[in-house]
PDB file of C-alpha atoms in Angstrom:
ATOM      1  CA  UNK A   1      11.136  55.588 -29.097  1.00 71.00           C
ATOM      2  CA  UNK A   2      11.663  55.679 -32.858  1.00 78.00           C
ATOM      3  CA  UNK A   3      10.190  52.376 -34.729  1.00 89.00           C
ATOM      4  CA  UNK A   4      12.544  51.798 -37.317  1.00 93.00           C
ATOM      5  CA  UNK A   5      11.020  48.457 -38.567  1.00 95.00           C
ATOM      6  CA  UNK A   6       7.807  50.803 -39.025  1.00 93.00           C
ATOM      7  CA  UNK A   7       9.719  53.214 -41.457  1.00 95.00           C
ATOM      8  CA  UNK A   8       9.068  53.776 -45.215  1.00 96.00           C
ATOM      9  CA  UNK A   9      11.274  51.607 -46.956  1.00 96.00           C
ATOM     10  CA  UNK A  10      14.360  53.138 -48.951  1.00 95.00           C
ATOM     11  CA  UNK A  11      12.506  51.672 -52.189  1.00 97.00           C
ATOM     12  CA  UNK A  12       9.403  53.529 -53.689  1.00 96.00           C
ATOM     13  CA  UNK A  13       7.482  52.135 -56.545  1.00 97.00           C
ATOM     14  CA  UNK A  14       8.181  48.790 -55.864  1.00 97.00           C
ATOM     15  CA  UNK A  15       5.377  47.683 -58.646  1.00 97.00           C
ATOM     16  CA  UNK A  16       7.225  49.565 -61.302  1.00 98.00           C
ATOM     17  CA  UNK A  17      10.341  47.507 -60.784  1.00 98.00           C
ATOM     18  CA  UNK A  18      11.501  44.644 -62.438  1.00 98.00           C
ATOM     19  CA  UNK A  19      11.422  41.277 -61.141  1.00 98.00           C
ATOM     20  CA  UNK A  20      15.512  41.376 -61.007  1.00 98.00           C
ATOM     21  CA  UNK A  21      15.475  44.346 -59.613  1.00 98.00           C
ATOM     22  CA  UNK A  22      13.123  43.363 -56.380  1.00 98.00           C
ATOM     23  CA  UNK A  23      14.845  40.408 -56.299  1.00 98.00           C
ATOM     24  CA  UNK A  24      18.484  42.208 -56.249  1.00 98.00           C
ATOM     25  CA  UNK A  25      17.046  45.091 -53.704  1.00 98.00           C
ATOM     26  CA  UNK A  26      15.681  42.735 -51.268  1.00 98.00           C
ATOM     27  CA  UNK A  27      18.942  40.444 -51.176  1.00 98.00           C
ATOM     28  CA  UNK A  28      20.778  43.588 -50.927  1.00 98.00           C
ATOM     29  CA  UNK A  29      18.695  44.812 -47.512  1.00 97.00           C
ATOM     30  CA  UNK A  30      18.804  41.120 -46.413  1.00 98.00           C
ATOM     31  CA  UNK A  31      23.416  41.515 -46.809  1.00 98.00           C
ATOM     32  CA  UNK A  32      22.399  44.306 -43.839  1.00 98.00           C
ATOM     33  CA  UNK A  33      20.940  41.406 -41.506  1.00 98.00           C
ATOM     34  CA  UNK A  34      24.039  39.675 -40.397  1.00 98.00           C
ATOM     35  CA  UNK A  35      26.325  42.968 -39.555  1.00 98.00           C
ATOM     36  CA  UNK A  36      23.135  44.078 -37.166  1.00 98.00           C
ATOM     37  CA  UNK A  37      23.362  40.668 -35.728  1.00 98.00           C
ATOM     38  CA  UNK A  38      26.936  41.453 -35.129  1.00 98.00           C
ATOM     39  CA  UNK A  39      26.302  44.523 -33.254  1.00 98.00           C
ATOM     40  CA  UNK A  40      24.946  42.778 -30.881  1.00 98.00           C
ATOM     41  CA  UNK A  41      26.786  39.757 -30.265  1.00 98.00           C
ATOM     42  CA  UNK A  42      27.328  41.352 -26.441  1.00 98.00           C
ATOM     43  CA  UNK A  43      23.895  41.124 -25.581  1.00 98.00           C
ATOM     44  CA  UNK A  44      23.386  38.041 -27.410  1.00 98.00           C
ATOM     45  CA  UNK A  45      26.437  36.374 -25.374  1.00 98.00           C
ATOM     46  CA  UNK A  46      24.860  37.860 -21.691  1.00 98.00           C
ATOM     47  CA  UNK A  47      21.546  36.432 -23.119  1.00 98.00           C
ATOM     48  CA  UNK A  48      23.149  32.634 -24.123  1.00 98.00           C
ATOM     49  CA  UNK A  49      25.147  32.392 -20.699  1.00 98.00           C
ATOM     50  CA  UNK A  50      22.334  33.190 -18.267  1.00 98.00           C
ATOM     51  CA  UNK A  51      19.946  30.471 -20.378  1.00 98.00           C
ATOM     52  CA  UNK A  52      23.151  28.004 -20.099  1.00 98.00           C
ATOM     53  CA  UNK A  53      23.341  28.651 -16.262  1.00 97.00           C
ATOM     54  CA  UNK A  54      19.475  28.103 -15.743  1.00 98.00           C
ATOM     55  CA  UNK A  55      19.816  24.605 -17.875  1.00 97.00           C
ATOM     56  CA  UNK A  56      22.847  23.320 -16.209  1.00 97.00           C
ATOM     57  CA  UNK A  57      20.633  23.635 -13.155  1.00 97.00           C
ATOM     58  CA  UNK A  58      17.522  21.641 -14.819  1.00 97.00           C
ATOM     59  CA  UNK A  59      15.411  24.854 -16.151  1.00 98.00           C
ATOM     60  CA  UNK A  60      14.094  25.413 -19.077  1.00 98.00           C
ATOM     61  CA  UNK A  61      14.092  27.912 -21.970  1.00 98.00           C
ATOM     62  CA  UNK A  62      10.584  29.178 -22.528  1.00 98.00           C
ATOM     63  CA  UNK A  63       9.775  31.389 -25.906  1.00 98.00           C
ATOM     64  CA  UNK A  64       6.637  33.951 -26.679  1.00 98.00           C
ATOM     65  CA  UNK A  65       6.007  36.321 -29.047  1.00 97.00           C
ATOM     66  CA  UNK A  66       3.106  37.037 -31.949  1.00 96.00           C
ATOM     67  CA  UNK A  67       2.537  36.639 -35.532  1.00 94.00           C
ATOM     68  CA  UNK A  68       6.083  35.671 -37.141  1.00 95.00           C
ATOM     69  CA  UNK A  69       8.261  36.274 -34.201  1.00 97.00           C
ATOM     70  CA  UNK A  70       6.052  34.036 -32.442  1.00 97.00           C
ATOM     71  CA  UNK A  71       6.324  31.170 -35.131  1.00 96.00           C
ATOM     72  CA  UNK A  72       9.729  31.758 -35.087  1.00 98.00           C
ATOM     73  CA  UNK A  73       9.778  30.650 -31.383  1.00 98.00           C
ATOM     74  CA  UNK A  74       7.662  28.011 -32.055  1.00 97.00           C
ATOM     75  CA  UNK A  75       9.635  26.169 -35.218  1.00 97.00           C
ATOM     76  CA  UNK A  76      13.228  27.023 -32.897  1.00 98.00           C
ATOM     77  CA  UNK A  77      11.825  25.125 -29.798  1.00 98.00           C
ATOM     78  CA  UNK A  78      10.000  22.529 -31.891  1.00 97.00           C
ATOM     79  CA  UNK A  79      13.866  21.411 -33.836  1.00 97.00           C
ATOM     80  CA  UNK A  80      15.974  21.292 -30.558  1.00 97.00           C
ATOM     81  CA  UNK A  81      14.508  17.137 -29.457  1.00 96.00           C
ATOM     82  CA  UNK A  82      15.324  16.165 -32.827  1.00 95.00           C
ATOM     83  CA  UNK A  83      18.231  17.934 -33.328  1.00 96.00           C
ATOM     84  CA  UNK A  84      20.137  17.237 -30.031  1.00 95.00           C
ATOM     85  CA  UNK A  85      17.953  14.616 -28.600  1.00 94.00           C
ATOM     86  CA  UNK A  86      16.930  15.921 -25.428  1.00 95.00           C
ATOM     87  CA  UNK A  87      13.317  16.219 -24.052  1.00 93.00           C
ATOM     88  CA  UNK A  88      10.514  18.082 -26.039  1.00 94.00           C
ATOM     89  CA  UNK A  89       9.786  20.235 -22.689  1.00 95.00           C
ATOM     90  CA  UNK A  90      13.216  21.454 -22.535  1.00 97.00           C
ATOM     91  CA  UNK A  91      12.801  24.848 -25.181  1.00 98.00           C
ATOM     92  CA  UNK A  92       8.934  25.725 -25.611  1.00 98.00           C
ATOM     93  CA  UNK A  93       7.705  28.473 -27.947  1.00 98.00           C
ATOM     94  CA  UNK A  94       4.163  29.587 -27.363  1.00 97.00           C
ATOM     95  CA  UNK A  95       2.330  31.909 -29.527  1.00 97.00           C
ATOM     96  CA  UNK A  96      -0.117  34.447 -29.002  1.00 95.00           C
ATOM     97  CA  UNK A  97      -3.686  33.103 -30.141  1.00 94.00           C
ATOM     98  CA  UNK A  98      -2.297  29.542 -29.363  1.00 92.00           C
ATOM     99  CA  UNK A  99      -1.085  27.008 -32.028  1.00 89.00           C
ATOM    100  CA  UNK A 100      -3.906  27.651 -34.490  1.00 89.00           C
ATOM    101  CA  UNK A 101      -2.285  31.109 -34.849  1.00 91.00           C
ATOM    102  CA  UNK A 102       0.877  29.310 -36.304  1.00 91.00           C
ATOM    103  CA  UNK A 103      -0.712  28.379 -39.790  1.00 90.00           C
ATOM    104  CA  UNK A 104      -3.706  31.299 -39.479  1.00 88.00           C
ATOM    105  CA  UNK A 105      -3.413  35.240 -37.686  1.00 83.00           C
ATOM    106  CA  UNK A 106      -5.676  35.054 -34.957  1.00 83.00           C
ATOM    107  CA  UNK A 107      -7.322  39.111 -34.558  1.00 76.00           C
ATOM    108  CA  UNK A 108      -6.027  41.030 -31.934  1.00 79.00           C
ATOM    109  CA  UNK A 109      -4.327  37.783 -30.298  1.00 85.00           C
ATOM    110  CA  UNK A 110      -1.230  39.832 -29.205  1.00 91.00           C
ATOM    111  CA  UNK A 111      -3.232  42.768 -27.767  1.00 92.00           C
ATOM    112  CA  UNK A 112      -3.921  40.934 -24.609  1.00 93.00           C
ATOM    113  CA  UNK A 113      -1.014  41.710 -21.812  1.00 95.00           C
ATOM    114  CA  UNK A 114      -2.305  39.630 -19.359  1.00 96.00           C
ATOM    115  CA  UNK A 115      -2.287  36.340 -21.679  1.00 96.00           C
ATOM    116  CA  UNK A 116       0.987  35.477 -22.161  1.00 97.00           C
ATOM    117  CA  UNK A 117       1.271  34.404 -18.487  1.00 98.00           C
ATOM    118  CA  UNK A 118      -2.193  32.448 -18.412  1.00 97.00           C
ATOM    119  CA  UNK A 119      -0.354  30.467 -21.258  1.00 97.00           C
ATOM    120  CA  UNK A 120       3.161  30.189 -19.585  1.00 98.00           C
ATOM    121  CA  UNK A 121       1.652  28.950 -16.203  1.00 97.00           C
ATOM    122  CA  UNK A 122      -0.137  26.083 -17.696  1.00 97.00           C
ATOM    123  CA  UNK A 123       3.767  25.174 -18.174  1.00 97.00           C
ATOM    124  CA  UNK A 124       4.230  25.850 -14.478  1.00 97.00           C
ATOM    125  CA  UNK A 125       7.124  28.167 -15.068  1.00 98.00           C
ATOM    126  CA  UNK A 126       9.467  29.130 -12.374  1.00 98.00           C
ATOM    127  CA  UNK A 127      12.224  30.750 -11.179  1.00 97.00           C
ATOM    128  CA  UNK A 128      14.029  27.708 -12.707  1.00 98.00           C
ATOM    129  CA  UNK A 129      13.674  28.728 -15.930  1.00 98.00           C
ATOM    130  CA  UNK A 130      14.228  31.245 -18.661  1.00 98.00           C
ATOM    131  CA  UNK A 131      11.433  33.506 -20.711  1.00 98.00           C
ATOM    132  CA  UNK A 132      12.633  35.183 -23.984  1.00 98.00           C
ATOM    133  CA  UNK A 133      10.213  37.378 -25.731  1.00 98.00           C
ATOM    134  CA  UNK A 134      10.504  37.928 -28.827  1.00 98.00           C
ATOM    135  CA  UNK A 135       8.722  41.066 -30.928  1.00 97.00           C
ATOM    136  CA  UNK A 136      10.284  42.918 -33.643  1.00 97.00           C
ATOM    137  CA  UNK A 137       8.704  45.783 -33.195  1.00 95.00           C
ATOM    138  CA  UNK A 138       9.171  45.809 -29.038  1.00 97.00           C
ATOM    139  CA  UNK A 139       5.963  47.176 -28.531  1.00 96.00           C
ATOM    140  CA  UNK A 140       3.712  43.956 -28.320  1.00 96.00           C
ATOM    141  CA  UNK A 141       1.616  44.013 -25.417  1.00 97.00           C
ATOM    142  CA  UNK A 142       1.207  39.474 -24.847  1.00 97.00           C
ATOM    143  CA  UNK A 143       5.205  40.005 -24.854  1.00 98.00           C
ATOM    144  CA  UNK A 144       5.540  43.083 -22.606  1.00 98.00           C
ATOM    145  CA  UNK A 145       3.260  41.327 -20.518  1.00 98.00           C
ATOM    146  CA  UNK A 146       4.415  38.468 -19.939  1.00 98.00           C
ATOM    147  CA  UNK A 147       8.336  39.615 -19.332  1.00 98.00           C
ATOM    148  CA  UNK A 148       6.695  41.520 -16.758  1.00 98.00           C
ATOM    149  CA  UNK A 149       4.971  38.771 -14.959  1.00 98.00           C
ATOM    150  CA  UNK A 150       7.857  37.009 -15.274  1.00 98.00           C
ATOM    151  CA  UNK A 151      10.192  39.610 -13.325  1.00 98.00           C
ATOM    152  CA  UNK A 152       7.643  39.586 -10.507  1.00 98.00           C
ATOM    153  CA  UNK A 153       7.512  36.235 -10.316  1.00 98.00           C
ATOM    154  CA  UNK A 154      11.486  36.655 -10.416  1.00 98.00           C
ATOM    155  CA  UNK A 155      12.013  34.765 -13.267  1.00 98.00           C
ATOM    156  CA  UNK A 156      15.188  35.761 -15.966  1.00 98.00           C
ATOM    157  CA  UNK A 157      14.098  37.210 -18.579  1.00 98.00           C
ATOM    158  CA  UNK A 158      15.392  38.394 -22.258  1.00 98.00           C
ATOM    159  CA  UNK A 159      14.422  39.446 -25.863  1.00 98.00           C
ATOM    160  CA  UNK A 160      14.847  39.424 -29.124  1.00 98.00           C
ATOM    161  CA  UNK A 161      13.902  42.745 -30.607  1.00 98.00           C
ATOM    162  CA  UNK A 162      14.693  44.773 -33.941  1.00 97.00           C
ATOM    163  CA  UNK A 163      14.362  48.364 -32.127  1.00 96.00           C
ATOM    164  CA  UNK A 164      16.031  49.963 -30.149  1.00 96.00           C
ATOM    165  CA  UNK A 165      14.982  51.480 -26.540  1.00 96.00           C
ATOM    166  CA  UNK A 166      11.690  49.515 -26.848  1.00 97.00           C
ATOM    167  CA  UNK A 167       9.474  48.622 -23.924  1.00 97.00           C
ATOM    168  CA  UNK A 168       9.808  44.488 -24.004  1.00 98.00           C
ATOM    169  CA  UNK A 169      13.833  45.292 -24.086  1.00 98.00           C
ATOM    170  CA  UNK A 170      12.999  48.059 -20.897  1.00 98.00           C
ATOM    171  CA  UNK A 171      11.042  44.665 -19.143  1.00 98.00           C
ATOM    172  CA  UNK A 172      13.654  42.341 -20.246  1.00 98.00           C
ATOM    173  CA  UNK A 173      17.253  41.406 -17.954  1.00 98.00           C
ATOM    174  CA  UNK A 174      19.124  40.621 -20.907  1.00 98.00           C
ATOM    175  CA  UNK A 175      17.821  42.351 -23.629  1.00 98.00           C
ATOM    176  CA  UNK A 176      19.027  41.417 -27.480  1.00 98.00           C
ATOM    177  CA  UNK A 177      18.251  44.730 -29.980  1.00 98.00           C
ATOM    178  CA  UNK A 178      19.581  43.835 -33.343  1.00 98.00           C
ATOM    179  CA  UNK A 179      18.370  47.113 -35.206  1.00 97.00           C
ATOM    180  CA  UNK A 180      18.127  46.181 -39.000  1.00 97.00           C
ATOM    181  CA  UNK A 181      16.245  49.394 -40.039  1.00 96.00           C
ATOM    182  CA  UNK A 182      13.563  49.811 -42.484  1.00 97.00           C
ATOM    183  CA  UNK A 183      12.060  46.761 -44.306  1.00 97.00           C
ATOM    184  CA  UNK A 184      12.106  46.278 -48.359  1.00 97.00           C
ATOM    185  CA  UNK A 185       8.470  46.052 -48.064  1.00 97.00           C
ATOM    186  CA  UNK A 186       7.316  48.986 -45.572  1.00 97.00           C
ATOM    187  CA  UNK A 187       6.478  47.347 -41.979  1.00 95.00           C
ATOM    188  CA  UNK A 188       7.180  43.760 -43.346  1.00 96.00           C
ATOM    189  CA  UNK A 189       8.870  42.563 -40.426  1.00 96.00           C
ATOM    190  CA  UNK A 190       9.105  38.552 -41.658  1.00 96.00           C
ATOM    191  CA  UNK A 191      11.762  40.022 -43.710  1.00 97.00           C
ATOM    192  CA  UNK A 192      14.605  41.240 -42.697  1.00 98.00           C
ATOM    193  CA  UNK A 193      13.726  41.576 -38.764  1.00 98.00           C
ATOM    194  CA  UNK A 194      12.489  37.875 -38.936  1.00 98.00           C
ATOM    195  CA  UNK A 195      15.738  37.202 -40.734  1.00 98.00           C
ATOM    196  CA  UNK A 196      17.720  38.787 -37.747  1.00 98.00           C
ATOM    197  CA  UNK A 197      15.340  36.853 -35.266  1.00 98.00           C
ATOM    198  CA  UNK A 198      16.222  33.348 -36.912  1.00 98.00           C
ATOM    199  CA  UNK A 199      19.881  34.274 -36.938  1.00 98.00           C
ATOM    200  CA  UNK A 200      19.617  34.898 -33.015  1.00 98.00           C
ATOM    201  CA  UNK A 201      17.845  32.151 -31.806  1.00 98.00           C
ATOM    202  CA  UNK A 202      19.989  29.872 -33.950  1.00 98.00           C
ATOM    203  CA  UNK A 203      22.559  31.256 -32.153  1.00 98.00           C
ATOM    204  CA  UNK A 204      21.296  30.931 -28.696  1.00 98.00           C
ATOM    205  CA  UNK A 205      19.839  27.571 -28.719  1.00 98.00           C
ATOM    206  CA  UNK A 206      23.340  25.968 -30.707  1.00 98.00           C
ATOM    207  CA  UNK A 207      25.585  27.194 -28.676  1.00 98.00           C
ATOM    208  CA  UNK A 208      23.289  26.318 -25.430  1.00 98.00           C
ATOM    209  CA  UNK A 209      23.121  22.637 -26.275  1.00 97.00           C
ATOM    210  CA  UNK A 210      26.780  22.618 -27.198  1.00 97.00           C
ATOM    211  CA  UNK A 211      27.701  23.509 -23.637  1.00 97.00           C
ATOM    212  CA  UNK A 212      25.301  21.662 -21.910  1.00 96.00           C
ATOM    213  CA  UNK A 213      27.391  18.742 -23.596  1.00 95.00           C
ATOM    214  CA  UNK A 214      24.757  17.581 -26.818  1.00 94.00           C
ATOM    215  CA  UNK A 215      27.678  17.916 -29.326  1.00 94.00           C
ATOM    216  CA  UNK A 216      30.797  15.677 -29.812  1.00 90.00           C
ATOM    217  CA  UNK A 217      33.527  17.351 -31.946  1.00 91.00           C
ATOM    218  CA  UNK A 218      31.193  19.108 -34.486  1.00 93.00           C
ATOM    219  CA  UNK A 219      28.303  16.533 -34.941  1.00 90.00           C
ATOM    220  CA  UNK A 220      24.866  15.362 -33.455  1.00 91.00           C
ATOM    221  CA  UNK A 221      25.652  12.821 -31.758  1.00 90.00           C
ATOM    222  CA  UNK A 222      22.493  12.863 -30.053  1.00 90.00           C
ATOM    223  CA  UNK A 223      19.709  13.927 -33.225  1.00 93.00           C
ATOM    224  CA  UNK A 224      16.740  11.639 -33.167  1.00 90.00           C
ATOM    225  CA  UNK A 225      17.139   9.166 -35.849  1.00 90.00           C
ATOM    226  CA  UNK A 226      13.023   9.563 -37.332  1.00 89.00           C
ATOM    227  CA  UNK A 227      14.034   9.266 -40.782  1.00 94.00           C
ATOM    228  CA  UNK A 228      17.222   7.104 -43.462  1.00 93.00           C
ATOM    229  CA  UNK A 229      18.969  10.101 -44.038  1.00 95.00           C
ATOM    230  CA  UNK A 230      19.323  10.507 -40.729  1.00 92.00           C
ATOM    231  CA  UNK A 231      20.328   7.188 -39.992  1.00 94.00           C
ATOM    232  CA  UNK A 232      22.696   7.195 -42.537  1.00 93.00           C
ATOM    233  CA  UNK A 233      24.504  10.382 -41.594  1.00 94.00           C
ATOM    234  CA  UNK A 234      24.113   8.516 -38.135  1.00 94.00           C
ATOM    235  CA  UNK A 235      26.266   5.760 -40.013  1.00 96.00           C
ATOM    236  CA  UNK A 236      28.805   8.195 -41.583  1.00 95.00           C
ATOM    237  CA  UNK A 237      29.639   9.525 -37.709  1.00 94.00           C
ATOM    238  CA  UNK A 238      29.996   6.144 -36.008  1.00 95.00           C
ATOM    239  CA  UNK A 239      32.539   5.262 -38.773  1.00 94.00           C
ATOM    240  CA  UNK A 240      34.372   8.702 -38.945  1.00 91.00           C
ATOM    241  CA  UNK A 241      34.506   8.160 -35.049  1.00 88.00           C
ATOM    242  CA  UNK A 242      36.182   5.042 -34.523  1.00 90.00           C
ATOM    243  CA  UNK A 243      37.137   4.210 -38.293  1.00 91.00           C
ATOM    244  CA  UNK A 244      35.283   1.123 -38.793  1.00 92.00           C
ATOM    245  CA  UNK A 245      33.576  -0.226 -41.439  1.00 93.00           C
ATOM    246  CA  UNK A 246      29.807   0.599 -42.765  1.00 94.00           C
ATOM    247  CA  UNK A 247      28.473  -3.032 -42.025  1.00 93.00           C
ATOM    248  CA  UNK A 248      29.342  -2.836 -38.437  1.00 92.00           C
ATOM    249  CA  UNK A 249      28.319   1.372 -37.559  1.00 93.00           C
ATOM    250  CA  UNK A 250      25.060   0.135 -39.448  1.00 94.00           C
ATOM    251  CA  UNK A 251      24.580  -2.569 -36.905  1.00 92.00           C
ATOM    252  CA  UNK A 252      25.824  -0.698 -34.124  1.00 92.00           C
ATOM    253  CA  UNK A 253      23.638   2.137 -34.683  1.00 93.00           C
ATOM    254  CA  UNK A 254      20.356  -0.755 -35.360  1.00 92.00           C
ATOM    255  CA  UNK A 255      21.095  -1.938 -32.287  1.00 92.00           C
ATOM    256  CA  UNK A 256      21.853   1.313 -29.612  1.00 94.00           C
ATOM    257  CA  UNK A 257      19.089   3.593 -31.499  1.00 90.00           C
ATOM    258  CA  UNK A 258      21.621   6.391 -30.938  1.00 93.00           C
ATOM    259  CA  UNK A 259      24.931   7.786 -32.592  1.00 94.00           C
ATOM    260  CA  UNK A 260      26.738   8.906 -29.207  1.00 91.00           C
ATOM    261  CA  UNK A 261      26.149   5.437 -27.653  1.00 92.00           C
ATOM    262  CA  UNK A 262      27.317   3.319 -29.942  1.00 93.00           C
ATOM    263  CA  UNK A 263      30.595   5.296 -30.136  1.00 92.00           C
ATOM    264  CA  UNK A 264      30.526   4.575 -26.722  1.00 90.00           C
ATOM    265  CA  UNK A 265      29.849   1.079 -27.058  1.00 88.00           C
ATOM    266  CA  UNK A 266      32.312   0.341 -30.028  1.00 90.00           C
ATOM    267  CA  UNK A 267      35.079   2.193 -28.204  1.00 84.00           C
ATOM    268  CA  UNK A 268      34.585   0.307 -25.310  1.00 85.00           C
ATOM    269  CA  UNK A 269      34.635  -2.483 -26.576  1.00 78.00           C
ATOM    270  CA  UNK A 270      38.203  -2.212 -28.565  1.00 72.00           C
ATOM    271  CA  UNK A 271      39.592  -0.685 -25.231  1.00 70.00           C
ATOM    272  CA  UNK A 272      39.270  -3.949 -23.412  1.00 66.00           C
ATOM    273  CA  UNK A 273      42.356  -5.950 -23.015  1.00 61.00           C
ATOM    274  CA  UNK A 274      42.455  -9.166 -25.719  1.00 55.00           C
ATOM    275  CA  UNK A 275      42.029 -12.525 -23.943  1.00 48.00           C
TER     276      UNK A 275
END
């Protein structure tokens, strides 16, 4: 197979440029991301549906990868509770050399093949569920490894990848290869391939929880309320909603601890008939 994201970048002498003009290169590579992402909205749409089936039916969306396209799984999974309100165990990211590896590289942690699953099965994984892998390069072994353990175990599988023909998209069901091509910074894959990595799982985990029913119109009706911006933004839905006053969404949304139920409530209340 032919490693793209391992290329020489298009840009030599990168220390003999000005500061504008590595800023300008890199933001024109990054203008590349989004049309590689759009390649392969097919895969990404096969990818979305089979997690959406698996969660309708109570499984869960398991994430693993190394270095950045393991933190990427891990800072995904770790926004979904707070962002639509549903259970911390329902998206997990786990990274290869465990969470210490999130903040410092742990040597060689993504050389092991047969690690990946020792980590997934202290999760109990199942057939229930859903394993993504995600590796820019394709060619990490703790991925590879794992999808593979996965598919015996017959598990669905997919990926998130930045090559094309790679072996974790050969070991996944529902492969996703968004091909951004060399990096500004040779073999710098937090840039652009991270870039198209975000962009994907974005994608798959919003439009997940907005058909398994977390979204009302276009807002979070569900987010955890952990800090007063929240709350208030909490406030501003409750009276865009039902068009009532600041005063009472406040109250409502004191009282109810959550935006969707005190719609609920307040809506309710003004359908009953007046005594």
């Amino acid at each position: 197979m032919e490693i793209t994201t391992e290329k020489d970048s298009n840009y030599s002498d990168l220390e003999k440029m000005s500061l504008a003009e590595i800023l300008n290169n890199i933001n024109q590579e990054d203008k590349t991301v989004p049309l590689a992402v759009e390649k392969a909205m097919p895969q990404i749409e096969k990818l979305a549906n089979a997690i959406i089936q698996k969660m309708k039916d109570g499984g869960r969306l398991f994430y693993i990868g190394a270095g950045t396209s393991g933190r990427l799984g891990v800072v995904d999974a770790s926004e979904i509770p707070p962002t639509f309100g549903v259970p911390f165990d329902w998206v997990v990211g786990i990274i290869a050399g465990g969470d210490s590896a999130i903040r410092k590289a742990v040597e060689f942690a993504e050389d092991d093949p047969d690690q990946a699953w020792k980590d997934l099965s202290k999760y109990k994984i199942s057939n229930k569920d859903v394993l993504v892998g995600i590796a820019a390069s394709g060619t990490t072994p703790y991925v590879i490894g794992g999808l593979k353990k996965a598919n015996e175990n017959g598990i669905s599988t997919g990926c998130v990848v930045c090559n094309a023909g790679s072996p974790v998209a050969a070991q996944a069901k529902f492969p996703v290869e968004v091909v951004v091509g060399p990096e500004f910074l040779s073999g710098s894959t937090r840039m652009k391939s991270g870039t198209a990595q975000k962009l994907v799982l974005n994608m798959l985990t919003t439009s997940v929880m907005i058909q398994l029913g977390r979204v009302k119109g276009n807002k979070m009706v569900d987010m955890q309320l952990t800090n007063h911006k929240l709350f208030h933004r909490g406030t501003r839905m409750i009276m865009e909603e039902t068009g009532t006053t600041e005063q009472v969404a406040s109250k409502l949304l004191e009282k109810h601890k959550n935006v969707r139920a005190a719609i609920d409530y307040f809506l309710k209340l003004e359908s009953k008939p007046q005594a």
